[in-house]
mmCIF file of C-alpha atoms and ligand atoms in Angstrom:
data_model
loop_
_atom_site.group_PDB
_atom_site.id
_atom_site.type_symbol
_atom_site.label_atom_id
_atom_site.label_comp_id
_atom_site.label_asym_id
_atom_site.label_seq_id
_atom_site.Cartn_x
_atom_site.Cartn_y
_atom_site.Cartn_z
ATOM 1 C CA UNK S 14 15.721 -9.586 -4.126
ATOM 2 C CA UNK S 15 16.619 -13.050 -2.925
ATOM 3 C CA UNK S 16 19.584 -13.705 -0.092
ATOM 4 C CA UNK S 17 19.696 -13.480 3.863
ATOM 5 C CA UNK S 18 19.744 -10.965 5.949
ATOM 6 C CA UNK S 19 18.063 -7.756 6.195
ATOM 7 C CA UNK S 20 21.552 -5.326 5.564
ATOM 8 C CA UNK S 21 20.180 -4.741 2.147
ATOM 9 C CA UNK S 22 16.614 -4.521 2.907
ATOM 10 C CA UNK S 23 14.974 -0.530 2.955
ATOM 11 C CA UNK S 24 11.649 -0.774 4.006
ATOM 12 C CA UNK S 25 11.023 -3.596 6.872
ATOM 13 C CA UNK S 26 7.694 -5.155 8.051
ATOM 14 C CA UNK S 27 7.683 -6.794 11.550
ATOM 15 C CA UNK S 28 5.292 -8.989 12.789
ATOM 16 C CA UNK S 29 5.591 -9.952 16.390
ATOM 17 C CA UNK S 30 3.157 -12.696 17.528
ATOM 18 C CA UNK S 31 1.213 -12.639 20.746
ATOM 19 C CA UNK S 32 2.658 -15.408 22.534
ATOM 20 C CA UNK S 33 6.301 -13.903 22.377
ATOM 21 C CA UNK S 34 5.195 -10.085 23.901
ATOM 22 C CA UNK S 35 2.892 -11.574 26.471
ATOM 23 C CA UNK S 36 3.099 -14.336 29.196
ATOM 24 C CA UNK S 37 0.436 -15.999 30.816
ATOM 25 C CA UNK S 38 1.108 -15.349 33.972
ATOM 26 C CA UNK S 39 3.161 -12.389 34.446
ATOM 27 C CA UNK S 40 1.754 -10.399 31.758
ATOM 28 C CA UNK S 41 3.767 -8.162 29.054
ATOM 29 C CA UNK S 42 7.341 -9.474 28.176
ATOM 30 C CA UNK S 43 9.151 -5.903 28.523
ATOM 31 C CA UNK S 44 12.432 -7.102 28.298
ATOM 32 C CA UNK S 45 12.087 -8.426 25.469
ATOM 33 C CA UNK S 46 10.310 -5.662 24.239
ATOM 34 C CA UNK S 47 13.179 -3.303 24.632
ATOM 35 C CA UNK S 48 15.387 -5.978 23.247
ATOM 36 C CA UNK S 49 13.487 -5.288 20.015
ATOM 37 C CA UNK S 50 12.801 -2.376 20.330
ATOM 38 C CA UNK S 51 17.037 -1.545 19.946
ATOM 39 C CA UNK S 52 17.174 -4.048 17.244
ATOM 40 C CA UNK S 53 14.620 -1.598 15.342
ATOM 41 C CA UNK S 54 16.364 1.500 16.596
ATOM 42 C CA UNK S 55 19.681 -0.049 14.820
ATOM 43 C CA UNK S 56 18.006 -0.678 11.464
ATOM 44 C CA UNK S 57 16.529 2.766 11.380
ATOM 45 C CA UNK S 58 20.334 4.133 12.084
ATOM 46 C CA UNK S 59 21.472 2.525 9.150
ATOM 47 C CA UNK S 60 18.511 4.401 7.296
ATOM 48 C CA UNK S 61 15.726 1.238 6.957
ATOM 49 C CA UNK S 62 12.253 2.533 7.446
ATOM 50 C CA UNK S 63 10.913 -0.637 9.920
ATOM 51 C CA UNK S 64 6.694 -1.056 10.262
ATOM 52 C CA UNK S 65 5.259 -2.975 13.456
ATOM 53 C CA UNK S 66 2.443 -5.480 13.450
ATOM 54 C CA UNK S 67 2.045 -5.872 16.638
ATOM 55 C CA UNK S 68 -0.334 -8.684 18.230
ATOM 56 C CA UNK S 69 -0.961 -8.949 21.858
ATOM 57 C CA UNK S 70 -4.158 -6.857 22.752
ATOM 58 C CA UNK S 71 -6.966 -10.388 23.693
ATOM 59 C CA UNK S 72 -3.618 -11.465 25.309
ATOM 60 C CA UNK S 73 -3.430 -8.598 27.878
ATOM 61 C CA UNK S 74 -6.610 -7.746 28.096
ATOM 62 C CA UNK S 75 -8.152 -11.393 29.036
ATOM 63 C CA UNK S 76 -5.320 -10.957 31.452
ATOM 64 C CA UNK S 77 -6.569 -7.591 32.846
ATOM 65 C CA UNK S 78 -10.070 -8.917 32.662
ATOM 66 C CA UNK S 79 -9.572 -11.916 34.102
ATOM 67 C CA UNK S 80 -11.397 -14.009 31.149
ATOM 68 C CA UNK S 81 -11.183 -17.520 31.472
ATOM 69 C CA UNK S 82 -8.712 -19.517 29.869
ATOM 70 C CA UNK S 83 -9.699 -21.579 26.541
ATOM 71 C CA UNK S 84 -11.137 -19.712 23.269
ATOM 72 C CA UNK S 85 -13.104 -17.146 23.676
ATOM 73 C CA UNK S 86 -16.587 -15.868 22.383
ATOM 74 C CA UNK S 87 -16.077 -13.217 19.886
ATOM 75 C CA UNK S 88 -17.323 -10.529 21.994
ATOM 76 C CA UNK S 89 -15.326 -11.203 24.991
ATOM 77 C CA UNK S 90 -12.225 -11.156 22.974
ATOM 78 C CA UNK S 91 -13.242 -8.024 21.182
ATOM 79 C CA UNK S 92 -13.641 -6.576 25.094
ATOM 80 C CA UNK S 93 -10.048 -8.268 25.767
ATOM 81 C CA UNK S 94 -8.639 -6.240 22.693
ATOM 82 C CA UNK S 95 -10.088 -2.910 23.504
ATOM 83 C CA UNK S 96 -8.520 -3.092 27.062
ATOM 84 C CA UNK S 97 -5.592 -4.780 25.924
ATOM 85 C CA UNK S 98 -4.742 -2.406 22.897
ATOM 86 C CA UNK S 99 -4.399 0.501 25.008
ATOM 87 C CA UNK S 100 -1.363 -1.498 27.402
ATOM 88 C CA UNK S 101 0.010 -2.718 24.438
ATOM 89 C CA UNK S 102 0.420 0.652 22.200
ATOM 90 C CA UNK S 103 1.411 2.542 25.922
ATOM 91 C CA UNK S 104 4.255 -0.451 26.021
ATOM 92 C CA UNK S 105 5.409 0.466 22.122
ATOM 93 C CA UNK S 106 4.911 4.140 22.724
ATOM 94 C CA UNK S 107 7.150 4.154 25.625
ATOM 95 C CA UNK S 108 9.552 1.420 24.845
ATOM 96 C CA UNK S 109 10.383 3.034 21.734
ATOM 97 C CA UNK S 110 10.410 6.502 22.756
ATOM 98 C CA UNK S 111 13.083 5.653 24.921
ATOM 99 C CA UNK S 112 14.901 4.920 22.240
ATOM 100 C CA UNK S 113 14.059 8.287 20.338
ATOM 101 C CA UNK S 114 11.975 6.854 18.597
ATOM 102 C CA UNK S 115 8.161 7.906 17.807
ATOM 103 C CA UNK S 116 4.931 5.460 17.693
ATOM 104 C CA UNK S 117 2.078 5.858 15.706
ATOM 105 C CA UNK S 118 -0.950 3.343 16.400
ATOM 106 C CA UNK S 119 -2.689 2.515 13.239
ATOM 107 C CA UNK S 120 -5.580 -0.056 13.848
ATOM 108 C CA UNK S 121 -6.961 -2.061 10.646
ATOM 109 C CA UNK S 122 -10.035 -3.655 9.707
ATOM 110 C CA UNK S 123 -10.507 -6.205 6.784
ATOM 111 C CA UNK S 124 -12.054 -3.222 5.174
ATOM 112 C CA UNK S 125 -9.086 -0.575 5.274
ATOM 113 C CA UNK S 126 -6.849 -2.857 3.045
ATOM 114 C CA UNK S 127 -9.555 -4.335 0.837
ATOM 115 C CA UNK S 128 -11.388 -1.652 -0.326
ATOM 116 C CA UNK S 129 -9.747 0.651 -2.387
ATOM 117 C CA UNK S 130 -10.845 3.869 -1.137
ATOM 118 C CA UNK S 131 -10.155 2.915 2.114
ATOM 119 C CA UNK S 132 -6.859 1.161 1.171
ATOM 120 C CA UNK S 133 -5.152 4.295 -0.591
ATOM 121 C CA UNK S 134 -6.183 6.176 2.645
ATOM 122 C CA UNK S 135 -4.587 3.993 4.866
ATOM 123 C CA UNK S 136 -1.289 4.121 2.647
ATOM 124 C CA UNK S 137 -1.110 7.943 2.332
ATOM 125 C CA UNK S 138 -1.286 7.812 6.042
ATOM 126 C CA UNK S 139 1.636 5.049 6.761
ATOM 127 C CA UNK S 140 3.285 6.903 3.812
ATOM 128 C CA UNK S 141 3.122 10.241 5.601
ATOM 129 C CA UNK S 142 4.384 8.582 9.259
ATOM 130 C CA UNK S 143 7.542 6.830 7.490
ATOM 131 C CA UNK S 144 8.606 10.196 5.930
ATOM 132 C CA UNK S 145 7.960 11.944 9.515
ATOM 133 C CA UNK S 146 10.173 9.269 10.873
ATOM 134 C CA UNK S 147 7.595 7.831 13.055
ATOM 135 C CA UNK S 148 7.106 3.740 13.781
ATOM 136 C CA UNK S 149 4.166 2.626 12.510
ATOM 137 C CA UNK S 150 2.359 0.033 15.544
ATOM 138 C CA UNK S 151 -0.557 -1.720 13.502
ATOM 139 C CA UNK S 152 -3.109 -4.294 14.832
ATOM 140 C CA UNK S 153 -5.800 -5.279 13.690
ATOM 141 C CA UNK S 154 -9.389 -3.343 14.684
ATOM 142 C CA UNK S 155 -10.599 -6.247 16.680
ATOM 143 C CA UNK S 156 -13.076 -4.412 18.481
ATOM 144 C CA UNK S 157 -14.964 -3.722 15.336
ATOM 145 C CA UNK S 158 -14.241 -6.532 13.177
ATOM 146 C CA UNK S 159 -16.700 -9.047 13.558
ATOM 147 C CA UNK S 160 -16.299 -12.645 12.317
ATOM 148 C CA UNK S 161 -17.258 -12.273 8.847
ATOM 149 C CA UNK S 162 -15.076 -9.083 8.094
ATOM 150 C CA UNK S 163 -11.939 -9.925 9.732
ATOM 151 C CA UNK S 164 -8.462 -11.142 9.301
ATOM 152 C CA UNK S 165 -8.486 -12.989 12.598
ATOM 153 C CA UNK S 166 -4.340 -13.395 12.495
ATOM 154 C CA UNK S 167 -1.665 -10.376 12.086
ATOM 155 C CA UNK S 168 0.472 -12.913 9.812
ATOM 156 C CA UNK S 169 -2.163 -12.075 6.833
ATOM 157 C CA UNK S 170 -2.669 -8.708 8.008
ATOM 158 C CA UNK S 171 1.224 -8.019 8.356
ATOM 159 C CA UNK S 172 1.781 -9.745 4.384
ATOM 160 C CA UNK S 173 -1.474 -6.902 3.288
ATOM 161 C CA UNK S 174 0.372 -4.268 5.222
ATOM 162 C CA UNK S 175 4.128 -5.001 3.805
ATOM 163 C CA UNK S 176 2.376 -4.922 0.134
ATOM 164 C CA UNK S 177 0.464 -1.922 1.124
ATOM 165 C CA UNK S 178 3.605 0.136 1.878
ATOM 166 C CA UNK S 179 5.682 -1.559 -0.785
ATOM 167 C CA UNK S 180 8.042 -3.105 2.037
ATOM 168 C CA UNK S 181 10.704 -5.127 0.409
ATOM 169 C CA UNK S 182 10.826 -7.441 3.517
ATOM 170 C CA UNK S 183 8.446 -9.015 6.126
ATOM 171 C CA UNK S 184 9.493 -10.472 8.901
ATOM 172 C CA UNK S 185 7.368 -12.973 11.084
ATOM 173 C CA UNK S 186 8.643 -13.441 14.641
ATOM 174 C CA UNK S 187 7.227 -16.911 15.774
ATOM 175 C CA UNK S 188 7.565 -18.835 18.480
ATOM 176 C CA UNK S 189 9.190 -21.725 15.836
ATOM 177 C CA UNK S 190 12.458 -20.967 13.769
ATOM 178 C CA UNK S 191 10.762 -21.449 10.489
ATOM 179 C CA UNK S 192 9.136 -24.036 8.450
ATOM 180 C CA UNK S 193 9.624 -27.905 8.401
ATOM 181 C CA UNK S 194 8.382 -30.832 6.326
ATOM 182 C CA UNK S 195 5.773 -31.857 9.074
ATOM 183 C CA UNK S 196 4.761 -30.238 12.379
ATOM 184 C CA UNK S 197 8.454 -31.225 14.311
ATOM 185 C CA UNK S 198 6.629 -31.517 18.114
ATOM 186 C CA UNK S 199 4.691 -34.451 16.412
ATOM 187 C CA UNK S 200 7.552 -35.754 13.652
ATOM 188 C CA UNK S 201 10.657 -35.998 14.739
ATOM 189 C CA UNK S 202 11.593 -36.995 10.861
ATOM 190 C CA UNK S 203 10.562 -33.508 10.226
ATOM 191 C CA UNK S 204 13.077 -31.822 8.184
ATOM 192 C CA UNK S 205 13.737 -27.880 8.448
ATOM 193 C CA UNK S 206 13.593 -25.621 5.249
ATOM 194 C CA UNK S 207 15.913 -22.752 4.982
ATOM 195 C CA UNK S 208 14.833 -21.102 1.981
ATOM 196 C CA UNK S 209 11.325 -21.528 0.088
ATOM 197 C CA UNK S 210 12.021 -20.022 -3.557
ATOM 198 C CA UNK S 211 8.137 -20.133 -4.550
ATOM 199 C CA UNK S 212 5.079 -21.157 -2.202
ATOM 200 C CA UNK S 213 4.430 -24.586 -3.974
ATOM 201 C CA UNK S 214 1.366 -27.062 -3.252
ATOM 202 C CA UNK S 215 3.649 -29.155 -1.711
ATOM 203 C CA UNK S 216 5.281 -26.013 0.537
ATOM 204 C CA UNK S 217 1.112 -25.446 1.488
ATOM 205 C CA UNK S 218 0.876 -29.320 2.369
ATOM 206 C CA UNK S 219 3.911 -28.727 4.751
ATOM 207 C CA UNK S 220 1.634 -26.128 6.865
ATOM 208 C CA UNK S 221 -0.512 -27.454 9.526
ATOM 209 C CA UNK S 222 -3.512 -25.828 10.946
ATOM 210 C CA UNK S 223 -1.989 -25.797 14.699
ATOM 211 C CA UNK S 224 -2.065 -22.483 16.623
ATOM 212 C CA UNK S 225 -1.881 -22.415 20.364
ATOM 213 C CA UNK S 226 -4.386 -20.493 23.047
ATOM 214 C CA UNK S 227 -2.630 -16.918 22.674
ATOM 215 C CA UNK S 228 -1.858 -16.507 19.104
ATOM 216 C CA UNK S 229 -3.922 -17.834 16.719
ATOM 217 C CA UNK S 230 -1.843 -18.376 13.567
ATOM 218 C CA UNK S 231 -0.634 -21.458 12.774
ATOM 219 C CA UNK S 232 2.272 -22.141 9.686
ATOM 220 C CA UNK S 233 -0.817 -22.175 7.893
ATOM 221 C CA UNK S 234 -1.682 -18.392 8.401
ATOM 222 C CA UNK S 235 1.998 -17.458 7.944
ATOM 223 C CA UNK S 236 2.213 -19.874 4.341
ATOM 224 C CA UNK S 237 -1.395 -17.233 3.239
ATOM 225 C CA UNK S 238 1.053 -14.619 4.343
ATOM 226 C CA UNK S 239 4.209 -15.419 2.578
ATOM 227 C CA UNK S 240 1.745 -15.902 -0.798
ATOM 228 C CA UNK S 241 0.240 -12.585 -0.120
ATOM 229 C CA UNK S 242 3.702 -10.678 0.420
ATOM 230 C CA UNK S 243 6.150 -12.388 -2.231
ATOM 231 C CA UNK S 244 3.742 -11.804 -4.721
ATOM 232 C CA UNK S 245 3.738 -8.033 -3.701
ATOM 233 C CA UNK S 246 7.123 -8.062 -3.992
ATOM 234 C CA UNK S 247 8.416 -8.184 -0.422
ATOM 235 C CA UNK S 248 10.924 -10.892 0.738
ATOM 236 C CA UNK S 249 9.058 -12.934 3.555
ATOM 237 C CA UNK S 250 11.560 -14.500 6.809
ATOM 238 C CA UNK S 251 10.328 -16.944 9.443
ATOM 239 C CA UNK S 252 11.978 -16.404 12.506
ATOM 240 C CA UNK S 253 12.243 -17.448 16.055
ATOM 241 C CA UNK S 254 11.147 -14.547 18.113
ATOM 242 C CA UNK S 255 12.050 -17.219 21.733
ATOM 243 C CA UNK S 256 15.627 -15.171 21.523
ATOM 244 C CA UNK S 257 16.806 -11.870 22.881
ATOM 245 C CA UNK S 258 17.370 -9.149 19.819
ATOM 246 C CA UNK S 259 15.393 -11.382 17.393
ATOM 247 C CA UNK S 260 16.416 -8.970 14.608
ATOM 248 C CA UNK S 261 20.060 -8.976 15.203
ATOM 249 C CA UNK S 262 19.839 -12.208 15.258
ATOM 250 C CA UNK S 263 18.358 -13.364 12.057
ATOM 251 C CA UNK S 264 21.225 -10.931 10.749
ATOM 252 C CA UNK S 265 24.048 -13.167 12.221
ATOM 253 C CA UNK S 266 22.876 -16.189 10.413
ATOM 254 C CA UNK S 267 19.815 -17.594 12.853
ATOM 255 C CA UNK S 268 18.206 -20.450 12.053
ATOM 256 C CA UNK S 269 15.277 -19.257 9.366
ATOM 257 C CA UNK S 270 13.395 -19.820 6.545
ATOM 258 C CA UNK S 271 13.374 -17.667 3.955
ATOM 259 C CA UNK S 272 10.991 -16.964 0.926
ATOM 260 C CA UNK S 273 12.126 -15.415 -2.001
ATOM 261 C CA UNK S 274 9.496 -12.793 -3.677
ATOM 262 C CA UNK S 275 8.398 -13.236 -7.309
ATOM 263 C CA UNK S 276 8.937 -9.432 -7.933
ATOM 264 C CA UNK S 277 10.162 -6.138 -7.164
ATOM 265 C CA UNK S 278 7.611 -3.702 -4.810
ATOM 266 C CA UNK S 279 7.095 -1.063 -7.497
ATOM 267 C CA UNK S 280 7.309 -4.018 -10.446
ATOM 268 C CA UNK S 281 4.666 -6.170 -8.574
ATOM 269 C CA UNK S 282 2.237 -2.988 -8.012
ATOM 270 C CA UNK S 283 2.337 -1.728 -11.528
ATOM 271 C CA UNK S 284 1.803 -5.391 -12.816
ATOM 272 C CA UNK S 285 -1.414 -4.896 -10.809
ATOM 273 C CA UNK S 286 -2.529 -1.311 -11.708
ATOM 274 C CA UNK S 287 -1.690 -1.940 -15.941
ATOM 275 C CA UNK S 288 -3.331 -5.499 -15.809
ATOM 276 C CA UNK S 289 -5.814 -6.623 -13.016
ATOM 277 C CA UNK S 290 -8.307 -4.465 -12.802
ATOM 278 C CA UNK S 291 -11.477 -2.329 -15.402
ATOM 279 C CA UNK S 292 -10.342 0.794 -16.149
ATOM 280 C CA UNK S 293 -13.562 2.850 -15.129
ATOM 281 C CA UNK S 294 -13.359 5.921 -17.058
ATOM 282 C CA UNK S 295 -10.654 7.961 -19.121
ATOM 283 C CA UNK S 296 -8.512 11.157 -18.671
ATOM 284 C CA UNK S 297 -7.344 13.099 -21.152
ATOM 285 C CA UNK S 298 -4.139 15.351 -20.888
ATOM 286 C CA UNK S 299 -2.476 17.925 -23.077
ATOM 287 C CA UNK S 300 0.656 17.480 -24.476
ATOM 288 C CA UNK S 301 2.823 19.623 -21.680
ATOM 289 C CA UNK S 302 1.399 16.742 -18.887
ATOM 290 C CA UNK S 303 2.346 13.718 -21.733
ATOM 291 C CA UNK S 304 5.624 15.225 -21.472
ATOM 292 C CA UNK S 305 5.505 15.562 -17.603
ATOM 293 C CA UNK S 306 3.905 11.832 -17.526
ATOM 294 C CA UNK S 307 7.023 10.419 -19.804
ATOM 295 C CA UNK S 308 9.965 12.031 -17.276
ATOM 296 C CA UNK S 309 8.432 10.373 -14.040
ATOM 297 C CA UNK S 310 6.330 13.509 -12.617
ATOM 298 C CA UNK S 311 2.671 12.476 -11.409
ATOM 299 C CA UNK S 312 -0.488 13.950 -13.197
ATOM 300 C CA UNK S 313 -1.738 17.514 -11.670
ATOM 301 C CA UNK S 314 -5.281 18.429 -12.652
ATOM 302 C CA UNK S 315 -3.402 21.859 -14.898
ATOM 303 C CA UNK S 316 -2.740 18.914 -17.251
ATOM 304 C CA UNK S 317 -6.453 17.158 -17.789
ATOM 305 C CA UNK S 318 -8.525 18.516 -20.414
ATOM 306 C CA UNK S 319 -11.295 16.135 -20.498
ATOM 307 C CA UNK S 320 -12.980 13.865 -18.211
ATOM 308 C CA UNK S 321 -15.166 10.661 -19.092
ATOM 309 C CA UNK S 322 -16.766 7.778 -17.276
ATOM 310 C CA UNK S 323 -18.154 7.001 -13.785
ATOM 311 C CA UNK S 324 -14.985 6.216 -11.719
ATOM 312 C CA UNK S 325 -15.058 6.760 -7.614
ATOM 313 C CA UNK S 326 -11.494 8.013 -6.016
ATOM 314 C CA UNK S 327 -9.104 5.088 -6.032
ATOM 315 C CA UNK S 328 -10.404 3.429 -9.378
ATOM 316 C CA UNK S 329 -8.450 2.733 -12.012
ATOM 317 C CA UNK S 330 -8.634 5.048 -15.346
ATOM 318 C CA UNK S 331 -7.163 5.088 -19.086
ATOM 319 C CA UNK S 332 -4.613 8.245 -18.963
ATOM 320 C CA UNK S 333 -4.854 9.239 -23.484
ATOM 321 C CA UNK S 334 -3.282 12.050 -25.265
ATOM 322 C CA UNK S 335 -5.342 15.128 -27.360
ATOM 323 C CA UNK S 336 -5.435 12.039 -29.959
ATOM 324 C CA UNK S 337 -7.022 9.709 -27.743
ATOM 325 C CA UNK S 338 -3.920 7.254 -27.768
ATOM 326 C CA UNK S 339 -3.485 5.101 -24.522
ATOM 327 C CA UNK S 340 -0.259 6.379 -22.479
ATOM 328 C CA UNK S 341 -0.668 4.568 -19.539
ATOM 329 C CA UNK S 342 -3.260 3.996 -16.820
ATOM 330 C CA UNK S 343 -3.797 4.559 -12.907
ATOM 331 C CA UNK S 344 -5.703 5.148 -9.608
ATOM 332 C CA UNK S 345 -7.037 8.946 -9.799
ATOM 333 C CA UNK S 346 -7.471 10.816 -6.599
ATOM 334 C CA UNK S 347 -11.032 11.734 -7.118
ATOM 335 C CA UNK S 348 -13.743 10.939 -8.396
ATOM 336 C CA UNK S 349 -15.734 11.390 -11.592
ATOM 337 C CA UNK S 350 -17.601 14.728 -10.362
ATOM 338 C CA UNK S 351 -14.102 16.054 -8.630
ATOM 339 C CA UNK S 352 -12.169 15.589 -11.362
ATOM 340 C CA UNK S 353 -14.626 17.821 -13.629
ATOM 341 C CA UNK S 354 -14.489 20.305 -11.818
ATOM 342 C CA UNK S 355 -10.820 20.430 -11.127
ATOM 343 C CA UNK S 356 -9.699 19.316 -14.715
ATOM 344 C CA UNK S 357 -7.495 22.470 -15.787
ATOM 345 C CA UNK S 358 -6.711 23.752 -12.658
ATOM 346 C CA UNK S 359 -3.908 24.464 -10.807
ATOM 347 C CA UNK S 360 -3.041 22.568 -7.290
ATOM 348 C CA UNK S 361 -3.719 25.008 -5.574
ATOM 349 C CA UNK S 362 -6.925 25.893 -6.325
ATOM 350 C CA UNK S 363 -8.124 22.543 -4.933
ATOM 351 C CA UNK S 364 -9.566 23.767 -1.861
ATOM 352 C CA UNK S 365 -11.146 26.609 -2.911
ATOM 353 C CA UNK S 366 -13.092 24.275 -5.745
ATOM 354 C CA UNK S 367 -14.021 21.188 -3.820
ATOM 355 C CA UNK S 368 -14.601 22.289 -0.293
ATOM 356 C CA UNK S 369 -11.555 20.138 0.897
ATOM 357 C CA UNK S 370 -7.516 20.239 0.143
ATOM 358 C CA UNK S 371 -7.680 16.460 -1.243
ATOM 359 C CA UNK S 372 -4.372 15.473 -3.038
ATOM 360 C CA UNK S 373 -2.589 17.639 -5.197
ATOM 361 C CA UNK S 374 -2.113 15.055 -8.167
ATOM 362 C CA UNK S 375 -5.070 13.728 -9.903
ATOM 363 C CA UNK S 376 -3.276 10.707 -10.380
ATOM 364 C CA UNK S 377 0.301 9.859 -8.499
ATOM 365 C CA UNK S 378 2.862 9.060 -9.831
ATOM 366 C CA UNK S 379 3.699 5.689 -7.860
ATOM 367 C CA UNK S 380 -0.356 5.217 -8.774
ATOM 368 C CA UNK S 381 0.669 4.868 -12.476
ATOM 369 C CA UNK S 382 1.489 2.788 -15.388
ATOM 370 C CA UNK S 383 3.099 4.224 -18.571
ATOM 371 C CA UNK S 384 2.915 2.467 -22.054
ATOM 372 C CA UNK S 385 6.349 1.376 -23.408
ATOM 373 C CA UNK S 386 7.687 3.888 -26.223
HETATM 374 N N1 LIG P 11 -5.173 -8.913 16.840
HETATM 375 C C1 LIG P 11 -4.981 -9.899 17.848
HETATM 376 C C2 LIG P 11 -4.448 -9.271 19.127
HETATM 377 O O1 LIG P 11 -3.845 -8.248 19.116
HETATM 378 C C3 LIG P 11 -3.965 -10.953 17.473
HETATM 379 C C4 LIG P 11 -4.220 -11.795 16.282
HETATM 380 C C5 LIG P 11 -3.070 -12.827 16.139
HETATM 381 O O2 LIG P 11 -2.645 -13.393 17.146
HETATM 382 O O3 LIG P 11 -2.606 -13.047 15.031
HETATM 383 O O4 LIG P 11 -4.592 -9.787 20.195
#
């Protein structure tokens, strides 16, 4: 969906960047904090499910730890995050619990949204928390992540995240307004841009590398970002966190800049599952689960009669009738061995078969791609 605003948005990322929850001197921002924190109670009372991405952990903790000033060597700023991460999800926890609403810290590696074990894990679990009404708090794992296996910046992480979930917005709170032509502290011929209908090569050229002491993403990070998210479907905003009620304000017409997503959530993820990836084994299912599969219901093991290939939970399979004729294709919930032994049981039988309670559908329905006619 293209347009302003976030009235018509249901499921909202926010990113909120170190520098604007954390001052040098006098530590964590908490005014602003609750400022935000009743801009997200207000979307959630008009029904929006809203996701944090929360950066500020090195900030606080170099703070507590009295670290030097400058950049710091990977291991003292994976010490700064493990002190600072516990002050920062205390300051979410309690902010928004004061607003009735409940925090749930979820800390990412590189790892958790890559792989896609791991990633469909991680889903079912912010899945689970948005139905229980919680607020998802998210950061990234710093204190395990080591160069080589890390984001490095919550923009990227955020854009993963918001495609993750399906979000149909993400919203970066900066400490600029938005995007211009050329870096505007250097170019005063730099020209702001409102609204960014496709990430072009010249839209990339407009990004500069610059990213200041206490966050480290630059427009660059947050241009990988918007590529990451509007091609997951999601609607992508640059805005100026520097303002009380950030959110509130980018709904009465703040100075933005907004990028228009190349799909729908559920269009952009089924693109994905039917066409991006080897199919690594095949499922067949009798003609009472075809008929399930065709009005929208997700595929229980009763249904599966046969079971072929070598496919680990999370892999894509071919989903064919008793006649062997393709109806569609997904990510099954276990693997090759599972599924055997499950195929042609009921649901709840699960646990007494594998040892564990696992998920009740062999393959999901929002897992799933159905041939046309
Ligand atoms: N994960 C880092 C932190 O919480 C922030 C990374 C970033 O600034 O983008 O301190």
């Amino acid at each position: 969906m293209s347009g302003r605003g976030l009235g018509a948005r249901r499921r909202i990322v926010v990113k909120v960047g170190s520098a604007l929850l954390v001052d040098r001197e006098s530590g964590l921002k908490r005014d602003w904090l609750a400022a935000l924190c009743d801009d997200l109670k207000a979307l959630t009372g008009k029904g929006k499910e809203v996701l944090v991405v929360s950066s500020g952990a090195i900030a606080l903790g170099r703070g507590v730890l009295r670290l030097p000033r400058g950049p710091l060597k990977l291991e003292e700023a994976q010490a700064a995050a493990s002190v600072g991460q516990v002050a920062l999800a205390g300051a979410w926890a309690s902010a928004l619990s004061e607003r009735g609403l409940t925090a749930a810290q979820i800390l990412l590696t590189l790892g958790d949204t890559e792989e896609r074990r791991r990633y469909l894990n991680a889903r079912a679990t912010l899945a689970t928390l948005l139905k229980l009404a919680a607020v998802p708090v998210i950061n990234e794992n710093d204190t395990v992540a080591t160069n080589e296996i890390r984001y490095g910046d919550n923009d990227r992480l955020a854009a993963r995240v918001a495609a993750m979930v399906g979000a149909d917005c993400l919203v970066l709170l900066s400490d600029i307004d938005g995007l211009y032509s050329a870096p505007p502290q250097e170019d005063p011929a730099a020209r702001f841009i409102p609204h960014v209908p496709a990430i072009t090569a010249e839209i990339e050229a407009m990004a500069g590398a610059a990213g200041s002491e206490l966050s480290r993403g630059g427009m660059k990070t947050k241009i990988e970002a918007g590529k990451i998210a509007t091609a997951a479907g999601a609607a992508m905003v640059i805005a100026s966190g520097r303002v009380m009620h950030p959110l509130a304000a980018i709904d009465a017409g703040a100075r933005a800049t907004w990028f228009d997503p190349l799909a729908t959530p559920a269009s952009a993820r089924k693109a994905w599952i039917a066409g991006h990836i080897e199919p690594r084994g095949t499922i067949v299912v009798d003609r009472g689960a075809a008929a399930a599969l065709q009005s929208g219901k997700s595929l229980l093991p009763a249904g599966v009669t046969r079971v072929s290939g070598s496919f680990a939970r999370g892999d894509a399979v071919i989903i064919v009738n008793s006649d062997g004729a393709e109806l569609g294709r997904g990510l099954v919930a276990f693997d090759v061995a599972e599924a055997h032994k499950i195929a042609g049981r009921r649901s709840s039988e699960i646990e007494a078969i594998l040892g564990y309670r696992g998920r009740s559908a062999m393959i999901h329905r929002d897992d799933m791609v159905l041939r046309e006619g």
